[in-house]
Rosetta silent file (secondary structure, phi, psi, omega in degrees, C-alpha in Angstrom):
SEQUENCE: XXXXXXXXXXXXXXXXXXXXXXXXXXXXXXXXXXXXXXXXXXXXXXXXXXXXXXXXXXXXXXXXXXXXXXXXXXXXXXXXXXXXXXXXXXXXXXXXXXXXXXXXXXXXXX
SCORE:     score description
SCORE:     0.000 S_00000001
   1 L     0.000  127.439  174.644    5.014  -17.107   78.577 S_00000001
   2 L   -85.645  177.327 -175.737    4.579  -20.578   80.185 S_00000001
   3 H   -75.734  -17.362  179.349    5.888  -21.743   83.623 S_00000001
   4 H   -75.975  -43.985  179.308    8.831  -23.643   81.893 S_00000001
   5 H   -65.133  -46.985  170.121    9.961  -20.349   80.321 S_00000001
   6 H   -53.769  -40.175  173.154    9.635  -18.597   83.524 S_00000001
   7 H   -69.044  -41.559  172.242   11.684  -21.141   85.422 S_00000001
   8 H   -56.985  -36.906 -172.015   14.471  -20.927   82.670 S_00000001
   9 H   -81.793  -30.837  175.336   14.662  -17.294   83.092 S_00000001
  10 H   -66.666  -37.838 -174.124   14.645  -17.375   87.082 S_00000001
  11 L   -94.123    8.199  179.981   17.480  -19.956   86.656 S_00000001
  12 L   -72.599  125.030 -167.622   19.401  -17.915   84.074 S_00000001
  13 H   -61.462  -40.683  173.243   22.915  -17.233   85.482 S_00000001
  14 H   -58.747  -36.243 -178.006   22.936  -13.531   84.129 S_00000001
  15 H   -70.959  -42.955  175.554   19.580  -12.890   85.678 S_00000001
  16 H   -66.761  -30.212  179.054   20.604  -14.324   88.994 S_00000001
  17 H   -71.167  -43.611 -174.271   23.968  -12.327   89.065 S_00000001
  18 H   -63.264  -48.085  173.914   21.925   -9.075   88.289 S_00000001
  19 H   -56.295  -47.140  173.609   19.461   -9.875   91.118 S_00000001
  20 H   -54.951  -53.593 -175.083   22.233  -10.733   93.536 S_00000001
  21 H   -71.972  -26.713 -177.204   24.228   -7.490   92.927 S_00000001
  22 H   -73.771  -37.656 -176.855   21.309   -5.291   92.852 S_00000001
  23 H   -61.634  -50.033  176.883   20.068   -6.895   96.093 S_00000001
  24 H   -52.064  -54.264 -178.355   23.563   -6.540   97.795 S_00000001
  25 H   -61.177  -46.770 -171.069   24.017   -2.969   96.755 S_00000001
  26 H   -65.568  -40.263  179.045   20.355   -1.871   97.868 S_00000001
  27 H   -65.718  -43.063  171.583   20.712   -3.695  101.253 S_00000001
  28 H   -53.745  -50.400 -179.194   24.191   -2.061  101.803 S_00000001
  29 H   -66.193  -46.438 -177.376   22.978    1.363  101.095 S_00000001
  30 H   -61.520  -38.564  171.270   19.902    0.914  103.078 S_00000001
  31 H   -51.538  -47.630  175.423   21.994   -0.338  106.095 S_00000001
  32 H   -55.751  -55.027  171.932   24.115    2.694  105.838 S_00000001
  33 H   -49.922  -52.449 -179.230   21.179    4.958  105.896 S_00000001
  34 H   -59.221  -51.829  175.953   19.514    3.285  108.628 S_00000001
  35 H   -64.409  -35.992  175.731   22.625    3.289  110.858 S_00000001
  36 H   -72.484  -34.230 -173.256   23.259    7.037  110.369 S_00000001
  37 H   -75.531  -44.858 -176.864   19.563    7.887  110.856 S_00000001
  38 H   -74.656  -29.051  165.059   19.048    5.680  113.969 S_00000001
  39 H   -59.342  -48.968  177.598   22.410    6.937  115.302 S_00000001
  40 H   -55.596  -45.344  178.356   21.124   10.438  114.828 S_00000001
  41 H   -72.547  -30.998 -178.627   17.835    9.613  116.669 S_00000001
  42 H   -68.051  -45.687  171.264   19.787    7.912  119.501 S_00000001
  43 H   -51.764  -57.170  177.360   21.980   11.104  119.723 S_00000001
  44 H   -57.769  -39.860  168.206   18.891   13.223  120.015 S_00000001
  45 H   -64.636  -42.881 -165.568   17.423   10.848  122.792 S_00000001
  46 H  -118.586   -5.867 -177.101   20.380   10.414  124.814 S_00000001
  47 L  -141.846   58.299  179.199   22.807   13.403  124.218 S_00000001
  48 H   -64.533  -34.454  179.532   20.579   16.513  123.719 S_00000001
  49 H   -60.545  -35.962  173.744   23.269   18.655  125.277 S_00000001
  50 H   -63.867  -54.594 -175.776   25.709   17.877  122.621 S_00000001
  51 H   -66.512  -23.175  172.650   23.333   18.786  119.834 S_00000001
  52 H   -77.752  -20.621 -178.109   22.411   22.016  121.678 S_00000001
  53 L   -79.748  162.286 -173.260   25.889   23.042  121.911 S_00000001
  54 E   -93.056  143.821 -178.108   27.510   25.393  119.618 S_00000001
  55 L   -99.862   -8.917  172.722   30.189   24.187  117.342 S_00000001
  56 L  -130.724   11.221  171.497   31.728   27.678  116.512 S_00000001
  57 L    97.008  -11.686 -169.827   31.046   29.674  119.413 S_00000001
  58 L  -101.928 -152.972 -176.732   27.912   31.313  117.590 S_00000001
  59 L   -90.759   -9.200  179.188   24.374   30.436  117.474 S_00000001
  60 L   -78.368  132.903  170.895   24.520   27.387  115.167 S_00000001
  61 E   -99.477  163.834  178.415   24.391   24.239  117.060 S_00000001
  62 H   -60.194  -17.757 -179.377   25.682   20.838  116.161 S_00000001
  63 H   -62.345  -39.810 -172.070   22.060   19.602  115.569 S_00000001
  64 H   -68.610  -53.687  170.652   21.777   21.761  112.359 S_00000001
  65 H   -65.512  -35.519  173.556   24.666   20.442  110.353 S_00000001
  66 H   -55.272  -41.408  175.871   24.272   16.998  111.493 S_00000001
  67 H   -67.151  -39.028  170.431   20.567   17.060  110.507 S_00000001
  68 H   -59.870  -53.812  175.296   21.602   18.657  107.099 S_00000001
  69 H   -46.646  -46.061  178.689   24.295   16.004  106.747 S_00000001
  70 H   -66.701  -41.401  178.519   21.683   13.317  106.928 S_00000001
  71 H   -68.766  -44.268  175.814   19.503   14.798  104.208 S_00000001
  72 H   -56.646  -47.496 -174.777   22.611   15.298  102.054 S_00000001
  73 H   -54.479  -41.465 -176.518   23.747   11.827  102.731 S_00000001
  74 H   -62.838  -39.554 -177.806   20.404   10.376  101.425 S_00000001
  75 H   -65.864  -41.395 -177.059   20.899   12.363   98.121 S_00000001
  76 H   -70.442  -37.589 -178.461   24.538   11.028   97.785 S_00000001
  77 H   -65.762  -37.206  176.251   23.389    7.454   98.542 S_00000001
  78 H   -69.829  -37.428  174.287   20.850    7.823   95.654 S_00000001
  79 H   -64.779  -39.860  170.298   23.331    9.145   93.484 S_00000001
  80 H   -51.128  -52.958 -176.873   25.769    6.291   94.308 S_00000001
  81 H   -57.661  -48.495 -177.510   23.085    3.892   93.513 S_00000001
  82 H   -62.236  -44.475 -174.477   22.056    5.498   90.153 S_00000001
  83 H   -59.832  -51.235 -177.830   25.750    5.714   89.074 S_00000001
  84 H   -67.063  -37.830 -179.038   26.344    2.003   89.787 S_00000001
  85 H   -59.767  -46.018 -177.453   22.984    0.972   88.390 S_00000001
  86 H   -62.312  -44.313 -168.679   23.664    2.992   85.150 S_00000001
  87 H   -88.694  -28.173  177.977   27.178    1.670   84.807 S_00000001
  88 H  -109.831  -67.185 -168.581   26.879   -1.954   85.983 S_00000001
  89 H   -65.370  -29.722  173.200   23.425   -3.171   86.190 S_00000001
  90 H   -67.597  -23.943  168.522   22.321   -1.884   82.786 S_00000001
  91 H   -67.290  -51.193 -174.542   24.934   -4.015   81.082 S_00000001
  92 H   -66.213  -31.020  170.366   23.945   -7.009   82.989 S_00000001
  93 H   -60.167  -45.730 -176.405   20.240   -6.222   82.357 S_00000001
  94 H   -65.450  -40.749  176.966   20.918   -6.039   78.650 S_00000001
  95 H   -61.928  -50.771 -176.610   22.744   -9.296   78.536 S_00000001
  96 H   -60.825  -37.881 -168.041   20.052  -11.011   80.852 S_00000001
  97 H   -76.661  -35.139  176.828   17.312   -9.513   78.645 S_00000001
  98 H   -58.807  -40.800 -170.823   18.968  -11.045   75.255 S_00000001
  99 H   -78.344  -23.890  179.019   18.827  -14.338   76.955 S_00000001
 100 H   -74.188  -47.959 -179.225   15.301  -13.916   78.221 S_00000001
 101 H   -54.591  -42.644  176.991   14.222  -12.879   74.619 S_00000001
 102 H   -62.814  -36.064 -171.323   15.971  -16.025   73.348 S_00000001
 103 H   -77.852  -42.482 -175.312   14.169  -18.138   75.967 S_00000001
 104 H   -72.854  -27.810 -168.950   10.634  -16.604   75.157 S_00000001
 105 L   -92.836   -1.955  174.269   11.094  -16.974   71.417 S_00000001
 106 L   -89.616   40.798 -178.771   11.909  -20.854   71.832 S_00000001
 107 L   -53.613  123.164 -176.806    8.421  -21.742   72.189 S_00000001
 108 L    79.149    0.385  177.709    7.960  -25.559   72.367 S_00000001
 109 L   -90.516  -15.843  173.896   11.469  -26.471   72.265 S_00000001
 110 L  -133.195    0.000    0.000   11.678  -27.264   75.874 S_00000001
């Protein structure tokens, strides 16, 4: 593949749309996870009493379900990304790939 073909692929509207949507989703989910995780770390640092308090009058403290919730949330966000990627990005990827193949088979025309 020569530089002209690479340039045409990078300028392809389908390819650009796919990259833009993937980037937006990835950054959105990353920010959600970082906010939750940093929030939990700030809670650990500045409000230990709350995390050590019992939420049902027993021995289980707030820290345990919140910590487990963060772990579960990471799996949920991965599932959300996978679902969206499999249902949206795969179609965009197929369309972009068809156009990329057409560009790579046009050797010498541009």
